[in-house]
CSV table of C-alpha atoms in Angstrom, one decimal:
chain,number,residue,atom,x,y,z
A,952,MET,CA,-17.2,20.8,-26.7
A,953,THR,CA,-17.2,22.5,-30.1
A,954,TRP,CA,-14.8,24.4,-32.1
A,955,THR,CA,-15.3,26.0,-35.4
A,956,ALA,CA,-13.0,27.5,-38.1
A,957,VAL,CA,-10.0,25.8,-36.6
A,958,ARG,CA,-6.5,26.5,-37.9
A,959,ALA,CA,-3.3,24.6,-38.2
A,960,GLY,CA,-1.1,25.0,-35.1
A,961,GLN,CA,-4.0,26.3,-33.0
A,962,VAL,CA,-3.9,24.8,-29.5
A,963,LEU,CA,-7.2,23.8,-28.4
A,964,THR,CA,-8.4,23.4,-24.7
A,965,PHE,CA,-11.5,21.2,-23.8
A,966,LYS,CA,-13.0,21.8,-20.2
A,967,PRO,CA,-15.9,19.5,-18.9
A,968,ASN,CA,-19.2,21.1,-18.6
A,969,SER,CA,-20.1,18.8,-15.5
A,970,ILE,CA,-18.2,18.6,-12.1
A,971,SER,CA,-19.0,14.7,-12.3
A,972,ILE,CA,-16.2,14.2,-14.9
A,973,PRO,CA,-12.8,14.0,-12.8
A,974,VAL,CA,-11.1,15.5,-16.0
A,975,ASP,CA,-9.8,19.2,-15.5
A,976,ASP,CA,-8.9,19.8,-19.0
A,977,VAL,CA,-7.5,18.4,-22.1
A,978,VAL,CA,-5.1,20.5,-24.4
A,979,PHE,CA,-3.9,19.3,-27.8
A,980,THR,CA,-2.8,21.3,-31.0
A,981,SER,CA,-4.5,20.9,-34.2
A,982,LYS,CA,-2.1,20.1,-37.1
A,983,ASN,CA,-4.3,21.3,-39.8
A,984,ASP,CA,-6.9,23.3,-40.7
A,985,ILE,CA,-10.5,22.1,-39.8
A,986,SER,CA,-14.0,23.8,-40.0
A,987,LEU,CA,-15.4,21.9,-37.1
A,988,MET,CA,-14.0,19.7,-34.3
A,989,VAL,CA,-16.2,18.3,-31.6
A,990,LEU,CA,-14.9,16.4,-28.4
A,991,GLU,CA,-17.0,14.6,-25.8
A,992,VAL,CA,-16.0,12.8,-22.6
A,993,ILE,CA,-18.6,10.1,-20.9
A,994,VAL,CA,-17.8,8.9,-17.3
A,995,HIS,CA,-18.6,5.3,-16.8
A,996,GLU,CA,-18.6,3.8,-13.2
A,997,ILE,CA,-18.2,0.3,-14.3
A,998,LYS,CA,-16.3,-0.9,-17.7
A,999,PRO,CA,-18.0,0.1,-20.8
A,1000,GLY,CA,-18.8,-2.6,-23.5
A,1001,SER,CA,-16.6,-5.4,-24.0
A,1002,ILE,CA,-13.4,-3.9,-22.8
A,1003,THR,CA,-11.2,-5.6,-20.2
A,1004,GLU,CA,-11.7,-4.6,-16.6
A,1005,LEU,CA,-9.1,-3.0,-14.7
A,1006,GLU,CA,-8.3,-3.7,-11.1
A,1007,ASN,CA,-8.4,-1.0,-8.5
A,1008,SER,CA,-10.2,1.4,-10.8
A,1009,PHE,CA,-11.3,4.8,-9.9
A,1010,ASN,CA,-13.8,5.1,-13.1
A,1011,TYR,CA,-13.6,4.9,-16.6
A,1012,LEU,CA,-13.4,7.5,-19.3
A,1013,GLU,CA,-14.7,7.3,-22.9
A,1014,PHE,CA,-13.2,10.1,-25.2
A,1015,GLN,CA,-15.5,10.5,-28.3
A,1016,PRO,CA,-13.7,12.9,-31.1
A,1017,GLU,CA,-15.7,13.8,-34.1
A,1018,ASN,CA,-14.7,15.1,-37.7
A,1019,PHE,CA,-11.2,14.7,-36.7
A,1020,THR,CA,-8.7,11.8,-36.5
A,1021,GLN,CA,-5.2,11.4,-34.8
A,1022,SER,CA,-3.5,12.5,-38.1
A,1023,ASP,CA,-5.0,15.8,-37.2
A,1024,ILE,CA,-3.3,16.3,-33.9
A,1025,GLU,CA,0.1,17.5,-33.9
A,1026,GLY,CA,2.2,16.1,-31.1
A,1027,ASP,CA,1.1,14.7,-27.6
A,1028,VAL,CA,-2.4,15.3,-25.7
A,1029,GLU,CA,-2.2,16.5,-22.1
A,1030,ILE,CA,-4.8,15.3,-19.8
A,1031,LYS,CA,-5.4,16.8,-16.5
A,1032,PHE,CA,-7.7,15.0,-14.0
A,1033,SER,CA,-8.5,15.2,-10.3
A,1034,ILE,CA,-9.3,12.4,-7.8
A,1035,GLU,CA,-10.6,12.8,-4.0
A,1036,LYS,CA,-7.6,12.3,-1.4
A,1037,SER,CA,-10.2,10.3,0.5
A,1038,TRP,CA,-10.2,7.6,-2.5
A,1039,VAL,CA,-6.5,7.8,-2.8
A,1040,ASP,CA,-5.9,7.6,1.2
A,1041,GLU,CA,-8.2,4.4,1.2
A,1042,ASN,CA,-7.2,2.6,-2.0
A,1043,ALA,CA,-3.9,3.5,-3.3
A,1044,LYS,CA,0.0,2.7,-2.3
A,1045,ASP,CA,0.4,6.3,-1.9
A,1046,LYS,CA,-0.3,9.6,-3.4
A,1047,ASN,CA,2.4,9.1,-6.5
A,1048,SER,CA,0.9,5.6,-7.5
A,1049,VAL,CA,-2.2,6.9,-9.5
A,1050,TYR,CA,-2.0,6.5,-13.1
A,1051,LEU,CA,-4.0,7.1,-16.5
A,1052,TYR,CA,-4.5,4.0,-18.6
A,1053,LYS,CA,-5.2,3.9,-21.9
A,1054,TYR,CA,-7.1,1.0,-23.6
A,1055,PHE,CA,-5.4,0.0,-26.9
A,1056,GLY,CA,-4.7,-3.5,-28.4
A,1057,ASP,CA,-7.1,-5.0,-26.4
A,1058,THR,CA,-5.2,-4.3,-23.0
A,1059,TRP,CA,-4.6,-1.6,-20.9
A,1060,ASN,CA,-1.6,0.5,-21.2
A,1061,ARG,CA,-0.2,2.6,-18.6
A,1062,LEU,CA,0.7,6.1,-19.5
A,1063,GLU,CA,3.3,8.8,-18.2
A,1064,THR,CA,1.6,10.1,-15.1
A,1065,GLY,CA,2.7,12.7,-12.6
A,1066,LEU,CA,1.4,14.4,-9.6
A,1067,ILE,CA,1.2,18.4,-10.3
A,1068,ASN,CA,-0.9,19.7,-7.7
A,1069,GLU,CA,-3.0,18.9,-4.6
A,1070,SER,CA,-5.8,21.1,-2.8
A,1071,GLU,CA,-7.0,20.4,0.6
A,1072,GLU,CA,-9.8,17.7,-0.9
A,1073,LYS,CA,-8.1,16.5,-4.0
A,1074,TYR,CA,-5.0,15.5,-6.0
A,1075,THR,CA,-4.4,16.5,-9.8
A,1076,TYR,CA,-2.3,14.8,-11.9
A,1077,LYS,CA,-1.3,15.1,-15.6
A,1078,ALA,CA,-0.8,12.3,-18.2
A,1079,THR,CA,0.2,12.4,-22.0
A,1080,THR,CA,-1.3,10.4,-24.8
A,1081,ALA,CA,-1.2,10.2,-28.7
A,1082,PHE,CA,-5.0,10.3,-29.3
A,1083,PHE,CA,-8.3,9.5,-27.9
A,1084,SER,CA,-9.8,6.0,-26.8
A,1085,TYR,CA,-11.1,4.6,-23.5
A,1086,TYR,CA,-9.1,5.6,-20.4
A,1087,ALA,CA,-9.2,4.6,-16.8
A,1088,ILE,CA,-7.9,6.2,-13.6
A,1089,ALA,CA,-6.5,3.5,-11.4
A,1090,ALA,CA,-3.7,3.0,-8.8
A,1091,ASP,CA,-1.5,0.6,-7.5
A,1092,GLU,CA,-3.2,-1.2,-4.6
A,1093,LYS,CA,-2.6,-0.5,-1.0
A,1094,PRO,CA,-0.3,-3.2,0.5
A,1095,GLU,CA,-2.0,-5.3,3.2
A,1096,GLU,CA,-0.8,-4.6,6.4
A,1097,GLN,CA,1.3,-7.3,8.4
A,1098,ALA,CA,1.2,-7.7,11.9
A,1099,GLU,CA,4.6,-8.3,13.4
A,1100,ASP,CA,4.9,-11.6,15.5
A,1101,GLU,CA,5.5,-11.0,19.0
A,1102,PRO,CA,8.6,-12.2,20.1
A,1103,GLU,CA,8.7,-15.5,22.1
A,1104,ALA,CA,9.8,-15.0,25.9
A,1105,ALA,CA,13.3,-16.2,26.0
A,1106,ASP,CA,14.0,-19.1,28.5
A,1107,ASN,CA,16.6,-17.5,31.0
A,1108,GLY,CA,16.3,-20.3,33.3
A,1109,GLU,CA,15.1,-18.1,36.0
A,1110,GLY,CA,12.7,-20.8,37.5
A,1111,GLU,CA,16.0,-22.8,38.2
A,1112,GLU,CA,17.8,-20.1,39.6
A,1113,ILE,CA,14.7,-19.4,42.2
A,1114,THR,CA,14.9,-23.0,43.1
A,1115,PHE,CA,18.6,-22.9,43.8
A,1116,ASN,CA,18.2,-19.6,45.8
A,1117,LYS,CA,15.7,-21.0,48.0
A,1118,ILE,CA,17.9,-23.8,48.9
A,1119,ILE,CA,21.2,-21.9,49.1
A,1120,GLU,CA,19.9,-18.7,50.9
A,1121,PRO,CA,19.0,-20.1,54.4
A,1122,ILE,CA,22.7,-21.7,54.5
A,1123,VAL,CA,24.3,-18.6,53.5
A,1124,GLU,CA,22.5,-16.4,56.2
A,1125,LYS,CA,23.2,-19.2,58.8
A,1126,ILE,CA,27.2,-19.1,58.0
A,1127,SER,CA,27.0,-15.1,57.9
A,1128,GLU,CA,25.3,-14.9,61.3
A,1129,PHE,CA,27.3,-17.5,63.3
A,1130,ARG,CA,30.2,-17.9,61.1
A,1131,TRP,CA,30.2,-21.4,61.4
A,1132,TRP,CA,32.5,-22.0,58.5
A,1133,ILE,CA,33.2,-25.6,58.8
A,1134,VAL,CA,29.5,-26.6,59.5
A,1135,GLY,CA,28.4,-24.4,56.6
A,1136,ALA,CA,30.7,-25.8,54.4
A,1137,GLY,CA,29.3,-29.5,55.4
A,1138,MET,CA,25.9,-28.4,54.8
A,1139,ILE,CA,26.5,-26.8,51.3
A,1140,VAL,CA,28.3,-30.4,50.4
A,1141,PHE,CA,25.4,-32.4,51.8
A,1142,VAL,CA,22.8,-30.4,49.8
A,1143,ILE,CA,24.8,-30.7,46.8
A,1144,LEU,CA,25.1,-34.4,47.1
A,1145,LEU,CA,21.5,-34.6,47.9
A,1146,LEU,CA,20.6,-32.6,44.7
A,1147,VAL,CA,22.8,-35.0,42.5
A,1148,PHE,CA,22.4,-38.4,44.1
A,1149,HIS,CA,18.6,-38.1,45.1
A,1150,ASN,CA,16.0,-39.8,43.0
A,1151,PRO,CA,12.6,-38.2,43.4
A,1152,HIS,CA,10.9,-41.2,41.7
A,1153,LYS,CA,10.3,-44.3,43.9
A,1154,HIS,CA,11.4,-47.6,43.1
A,1155,VAL,CA,8.6,-50.3,42.7
A,1156,ASP,CA,9.4,-53.7,42.8
A,1157,LYS,CA,7.8,-56.1,40.4
A,1158,LYS,CA,5.5,-58.8,41.7
C-alpha cells in the first residue's frame, strides 16, 4: 500500500488487498512529513529465510516498509488480525491463548495481544508493536487429554461373607423352625470348632 504527501501527525491505516493475508488492518501515526511511504505484507506458510521456527504457529508475516523507518513513527503500531475458529479449537489451549510474536534479536518475542471480536467463523485479535519486522501468529498448545485411571474395585470381603452365610443360614433356619435352642447352639459350636481346627491339607508321611 502506498501513501503520498504524508503530514506529521497523520494517522495511516493499512488494509491488505488479498483475503489470504490474515491481517485486517495496521494503524500507525506518522511523526514526520514524508512525500512517499510504502508498506507491504507478505504471508509465509513456513518460516522465511534463516529465522528460527516458532512452535505451534498459524503462519508467518513479513512487513516490508519502504522510504520510512522507526524514527518516522509516532507511538505504537496497532495490528489487527483474524484466524479461523477451527484452527484455534484444534491447536490452541483456548481462544485467549493466541498471540502475535515479533522476531527481534534472533528470537521470538511475544507481543501484548488481546481478543477483541469474534464472528461465526473467526476470532479477531489486536496487538501492539514499535516497528515492522517478521511476525508470527501462534498459540499456546492444547494440553494432551489425560484419561483418568479407573478406580480399583475395593476388596470388601464379600467372598468370605458368602461362604460363612452358606454355613450358618441352614443352621439358623433349623433353629427358627424347630426352636431347638440347645441343639442349634451345639451345632454352631461344632461348626466354629470345625472351621478353626480343621486342616484342609492332608499330612503326607515321609518314607
